[in-house]
């Protein structure tokens, strides 16, 4: 149990429906006179209250994943709990995915207490909503390909997972347009081998010769290109804001709480367990400290774009020479400088701390898979859907990076 001292926790009592009056005879004859109105409403009130409580507890379990209906007049649960079983630090798309999967796997509305802490409730400077919203299957690591395929299937059936009763259907506005990778003669063999791996994992990816590239993309200069790879399905872009809100809305309908703040550190227990190999021992987080956020300035580096990016675009697509930038924005890029791959799983020193960070540009598209993976570790004690153990903290401790050729 993690202590969280920001708000009061409300507890709802449960009352049984009223029964026959004490001492009433079981064979009491029917009354022919109409009952008084006051007697009717006096008896109706407890029945309705009991019915509302029963529906509140049982309706979310219907259909397996739960629903979002709250009986009129019942507590909304808007206040964060004083204590929580799980504190999710960061309310971006990965954090809310973790929160959703924790409750979905648990399948109990009033079981595990989950709290999500987000420093920017407007998300005006959050990396999730400032993302371009792309999804692709073309990676060089099996784990990344599998997460993409899992997430693509999740997004394809998003309303089966994140739909909330009596709410409009979710439309993430997916635009199918496959990613295109180009390779020079020196790198052609590497790209071809990567595509073979992607196909073995079930991804639909085509290899295109320079002639085929020119036929499909006549506006592109292919003079120095030896081969290209193009995604045929489950690649394109979608609306990040819609996905974030869908995860958040569904998670909160399952009982997840949220609050605004920035986590600055943890207070751990003084009890160390037996040291693991390569570590000095482990401890447990007891308290989570938070402070109000101090948003940083986000400004676009127009000079870098004009001098570094624009010439490369115009070199590959000559039509860019006659185009000019009309609008722009900047966002955060969660970059893992070690090997450009996510760090997932249990912390090696803090036994009740789990990580999901460092996605290096593919956190949005991998959020459904990553969120479920972390939730499985917490709820089930191990990976079940996808084995992502190679993406754990151990590779950083041992100095053995997993190089991902699909991220630069």
Short mmCIF file of N, CA and C in Angstrom, two decimals, residues 78-159:
data_model
loop_
_atom_site.label_atom_id
_atom_site.label_comp_id
_atom_site.label_asym_id
_atom_site.label_seq_id
_atom_site.Cartn_x
_atom_site.Cartn_y
_atom_site.Cartn_z
N UNK A 78 -14.30 11.69 -7.62
CA UNK A 78 -13.39 12.64 -8.24
C UNK A 78 -12.20 12.97 -7.35
N UNK A 79 -12.30 12.71 -6.05
CA UNK A 79 -11.20 13.02 -5.14
C UNK A 79 -10.21 11.86 -5.11
N UNK A 80 -8.90 12.15 -5.21
CA UNK A 80 -7.92 11.08 -5.13
C UNK A 80 -7.90 10.46 -3.75
N UNK A 81 -7.59 9.19 -3.65
CA UNK A 81 -7.60 8.52 -2.34
C UNK A 81 -6.42 8.96 -1.49
N UNK A 82 -6.60 8.81 -0.17
CA UNK A 82 -5.50 9.11 0.74
C UNK A 82 -4.39 8.07 0.61
N UNK A 83 -4.77 6.85 0.29
CA UNK A 83 -3.83 5.77 0.06
C UNK A 83 -4.14 5.11 -1.28
N UNK A 84 -3.13 4.52 -1.88
CA UNK A 84 -3.34 3.84 -3.16
C UNK A 84 -2.49 2.59 -3.21
N UNK A 85 -3.01 1.57 -3.88
CA UNK A 85 -2.23 0.36 -4.09
C UNK A 85 -1.18 0.56 -5.19
N UNK A 86 -1.55 1.35 -6.20
CA UNK A 86 -0.63 1.64 -7.31
C UNK A 86 -0.71 3.12 -7.63
N UNK A 87 0.43 3.79 -7.69
CA UNK A 87 0.52 5.18 -8.13
C UNK A 87 1.21 5.19 -9.49
N UNK A 88 0.50 5.64 -10.51
CA UNK A 88 1.06 5.75 -11.85
C UNK A 88 1.59 7.16 -12.02
N UNK A 89 2.91 7.28 -12.20
CA UNK A 89 3.54 8.59 -12.33
C UNK A 89 3.56 8.99 -13.80
N UNK A 90 2.73 9.93 -14.17
CA UNK A 90 2.63 10.38 -15.55
C UNK A 90 1.33 9.96 -16.17
N UNK A 91 0.48 10.94 -16.49
CA UNK A 91 -0.81 10.64 -17.06
C UNK A 91 -0.86 10.83 -18.56
N UNK A 92 0.22 10.47 -19.26
CA UNK A 92 0.19 10.44 -20.71
C UNK A 92 -0.46 9.16 -21.18
N UNK A 93 -0.31 8.86 -22.46
CA UNK A 93 -1.03 7.71 -23.00
C UNK A 93 -0.50 6.39 -22.43
N UNK A 94 0.80 6.31 -22.14
CA UNK A 94 1.34 5.08 -21.55
C UNK A 94 0.83 4.92 -20.12
N UNK A 95 0.85 6.01 -19.35
CA UNK A 95 0.38 5.94 -17.96
C UNK A 95 -1.08 5.55 -17.86
N UNK A 96 -1.93 6.14 -18.69
CA UNK A 96 -3.35 5.80 -18.64
C UNK A 96 -3.61 4.41 -19.20
N UNK A 97 -2.76 3.97 -20.13
CA UNK A 97 -2.89 2.59 -20.60
C UNK A 97 -2.59 1.61 -19.47
N UNK A 98 -1.53 1.88 -18.71
CA UNK A 98 -1.21 1.03 -17.56
C UNK A 98 -2.38 1.00 -16.58
N UNK A 99 -2.92 2.19 -16.28
CA UNK A 99 -4.03 2.27 -15.33
C UNK A 99 -5.24 1.49 -15.82
N UNK A 100 -5.56 1.63 -17.10
CA UNK A 100 -6.70 0.90 -17.66
C UNK A 100 -6.49 -0.60 -17.55
N UNK A 101 -5.32 -1.08 -17.98
CA UNK A 101 -5.09 -2.52 -17.98
C UNK A 101 -5.04 -3.09 -16.57
N UNK A 102 -4.57 -2.31 -15.59
CA UNK A 102 -4.59 -2.80 -14.20
C UNK A 102 -6.00 -3.16 -13.77
N UNK A 103 -6.95 -2.28 -14.07
CA UNK A 103 -8.33 -2.55 -13.68
C UNK A 103 -8.99 -3.57 -14.59
N UNK A 104 -8.64 -3.56 -15.88
CA UNK A 104 -9.25 -4.53 -16.80
C UNK A 104 -8.83 -5.95 -16.47
N UNK A 105 -7.56 -6.13 -16.10
CA UNK A 105 -7.07 -7.46 -15.75
C UNK A 105 -7.58 -7.89 -14.38
N UNK A 106 -7.74 -6.94 -13.49
CA UNK A 106 -8.24 -7.26 -12.16
C UNK A 106 -9.73 -7.60 -12.20
N UNK A 107 -10.49 -6.89 -13.06
CA UNK A 107 -11.92 -7.11 -13.23
C UNK A 107 -12.72 -6.89 -11.95
N UNK A 108 -12.27 -5.95 -11.13
CA UNK A 108 -13.01 -5.60 -9.91
C UNK A 108 -12.98 -4.09 -9.77
N UNK A 109 -14.16 -3.46 -9.79
CA UNK A 109 -14.22 -2.01 -9.73
C UNK A 109 -13.68 -1.47 -8.41
N UNK A 110 -14.05 -2.11 -7.31
CA UNK A 110 -13.65 -1.60 -6.01
C UNK A 110 -12.55 -2.46 -5.38
N UNK A 111 -11.68 -3.00 -6.19
CA UNK A 111 -10.56 -3.78 -5.68
C UNK A 111 -9.32 -2.91 -5.54
N UNK A 112 -8.40 -3.03 -6.47
CA UNK A 112 -7.16 -2.29 -6.44
C UNK A 112 -7.40 -0.78 -6.57
N UNK A 113 -6.81 0.01 -5.69
CA UNK A 113 -6.90 1.47 -5.76
C UNK A 113 -5.74 1.99 -6.62
N UNK A 114 -6.08 2.58 -7.76
CA UNK A 114 -5.08 3.07 -8.70
C UNK A 114 -5.21 4.58 -8.81
N UNK A 115 -4.09 5.28 -8.68
CA UNK A 115 -4.05 6.74 -8.78
C UNK A 115 -3.06 7.15 -9.87
N UNK A 116 -3.48 8.02 -10.79
CA UNK A 116 -2.62 8.55 -11.85
C UNK A 116 -2.27 9.99 -11.52
N UNK A 117 -0.99 10.31 -11.52
CA UNK A 117 -0.51 11.66 -11.21
C UNK A 117 0.02 12.30 -12.50
N UNK A 118 -0.55 13.42 -12.89
CA UNK A 118 -0.13 14.11 -14.12
C UNK A 118 0.16 15.58 -13.81
N UNK A 119 1.29 16.08 -14.28
CA UNK A 119 1.68 17.45 -13.96
C UNK A 119 1.00 18.49 -14.84
N UNK A 120 0.52 18.10 -16.02
CA UNK A 120 -0.09 19.05 -16.95
C UNK A 120 -1.49 18.57 -17.31
N UNK A 121 -2.50 18.93 -16.52
CA UNK A 121 -3.86 18.43 -16.79
C UNK A 121 -4.44 18.92 -18.10
N UNK A 122 -3.90 20.01 -18.65
CA UNK A 122 -4.37 20.49 -19.95
C UNK A 122 -3.70 19.75 -21.09
N UNK A 123 -2.60 19.06 -20.81
CA UNK A 123 -1.81 18.33 -21.81
C UNK A 123 -1.29 19.25 -22.92
N UNK A 124 -1.22 20.55 -22.66
CA UNK A 124 -0.75 21.48 -23.68
C UNK A 124 0.72 21.29 -23.99
N UNK A 125 1.47 20.73 -23.05
CA UNK A 125 2.89 20.50 -23.27
C UNK A 125 3.26 19.03 -23.08
N UNK A 126 2.30 18.18 -23.23
CA UNK A 126 2.54 16.75 -23.05
C UNK A 126 3.01 16.12 -24.36
N UNK A 127 3.94 15.19 -24.25
CA UNK A 127 4.49 14.55 -25.45
C UNK A 127 3.44 13.75 -26.20
N UNK A 128 2.43 13.23 -25.49
CA UNK A 128 1.40 12.41 -26.16
C UNK A 128 0.66 13.21 -27.21
N UNK A 129 0.09 14.34 -26.82
CA UNK A 129 -0.76 15.08 -27.75
C UNK A 129 0.05 15.91 -28.74
N UNK A 130 1.33 16.12 -28.48
CA UNK A 130 2.19 16.82 -29.43
C UNK A 130 2.85 15.86 -30.42
N UNK A 131 2.52 14.60 -30.30
CA UNK A 131 3.04 13.60 -31.23
C UNK A 131 2.34 13.72 -32.57
N UNK A 132 3.01 13.23 -33.64
CA UNK A 132 2.38 13.21 -34.96
C UNK A 132 1.41 12.04 -35.09
N UNK A 133 1.43 11.11 -34.14
CA UNK A 133 0.42 10.06 -34.10
C UNK A 133 0.63 8.91 -35.06
N UNK A 134 1.88 8.57 -35.35
CA UNK A 134 2.15 7.49 -36.30
C UNK A 134 2.16 6.11 -35.66
N UNK A 135 1.86 5.10 -36.49
CA UNK A 135 1.99 3.71 -36.08
C UNK A 135 2.56 2.92 -37.25
N UNK A 136 3.51 2.05 -36.97
CA UNK A 136 4.14 1.24 -38.03
C UNK A 136 4.55 -0.11 -37.47
N UNK A 137 4.75 -1.03 -38.39
CA UNK A 137 5.22 -2.38 -38.05
C UNK A 137 6.71 -2.54 -38.32
N UNK A 138 7.29 -1.58 -39.01
CA UNK A 138 8.65 -1.73 -39.52
C UNK A 138 9.70 -1.35 -38.47
N UNK A 139 10.06 -2.36 -37.66
CA UNK A 139 11.14 -2.25 -36.68
C UNK A 139 12.10 -3.41 -36.92
N UNK A 140 13.25 -3.34 -36.26
CA UNK A 140 14.25 -4.39 -36.44
C UNK A 140 14.30 -5.36 -35.26
N UNK A 141 13.62 -5.06 -34.17
CA UNK A 141 13.57 -5.96 -33.01
C UNK A 141 12.23 -6.67 -32.98
N UNK A 142 12.22 -7.98 -32.74
CA UNK A 142 10.95 -8.71 -32.66
C UNK A 142 9.99 -8.12 -31.64
N UNK A 143 10.52 -7.68 -30.49
CA UNK A 143 9.65 -7.14 -29.44
C UNK A 143 8.89 -5.90 -29.94
N UNK A 144 9.57 -5.03 -30.66
CA UNK A 144 8.91 -3.82 -31.15
C UNK A 144 7.88 -4.15 -32.24
N UNK A 145 8.20 -5.12 -33.07
CA UNK A 145 7.24 -5.53 -34.11
C UNK A 145 6.00 -6.12 -33.45
N UNK A 146 6.20 -6.96 -32.45
CA UNK A 146 5.07 -7.60 -31.78
C UNK A 146 4.20 -6.59 -31.04
N UNK A 147 4.85 -5.60 -30.41
CA UNK A 147 4.05 -4.56 -29.74
C UNK A 147 3.24 -3.77 -30.75
N UNK A 148 3.82 -3.50 -31.92
CA UNK A 148 3.08 -2.77 -32.96
C UNK A 148 1.88 -3.58 -33.43
N UNK A 149 2.07 -4.87 -33.62
CA UNK A 149 0.97 -5.71 -34.09
C UNK A 149 -0.12 -5.84 -33.02
N UNK A 150 0.28 -5.97 -31.77
CA UNK A 150 -0.69 -6.01 -30.68
C UNK A 150 -1.48 -4.71 -30.64
N UNK A 151 -0.78 -3.58 -30.72
CA UNK A 151 -1.44 -2.28 -30.65
C UNK A 151 -2.34 -2.04 -31.84
N UNK A 152 -1.92 -2.48 -33.03
CA UNK A 152 -2.76 -2.31 -34.22
C UNK A 152 -4.08 -3.06 -34.07
N UNK A 153 -4.01 -4.29 -33.55
CA UNK A 153 -5.23 -5.07 -33.33
C UNK A 153 -6.11 -4.40 -32.26
N UNK A 154 -5.48 -3.86 -31.23
CA UNK A 154 -6.21 -3.16 -30.17
C UNK A 154 -6.94 -1.95 -30.74
N UNK A 155 -6.23 -1.14 -31.54
CA UNK A 155 -6.83 0.06 -32.09
C UNK A 155 -7.93 -0.27 -33.10
N UNK A 156 -7.76 -1.37 -33.81
CA UNK A 156 -8.77 -1.77 -34.79
C UNK A 156 -10.09 -2.11 -34.09
N UNK A 157 -10.00 -2.63 -32.88
CA UNK A 157 -11.19 -3.00 -32.12
C UNK A 157 -11.30 -2.16 -30.85
N UNK A 158 -10.98 -0.89 -30.96
CA UNK A 158 -10.85 -0.05 -29.78
C UNK A 158 -12.13 0.06 -28.98
N UNK A 159 -13.28 0.05 -29.65
CA UNK A 159 -14.53 0.20 -28.91
C UNK A 159 -14.87 -1.03 -28.08
#
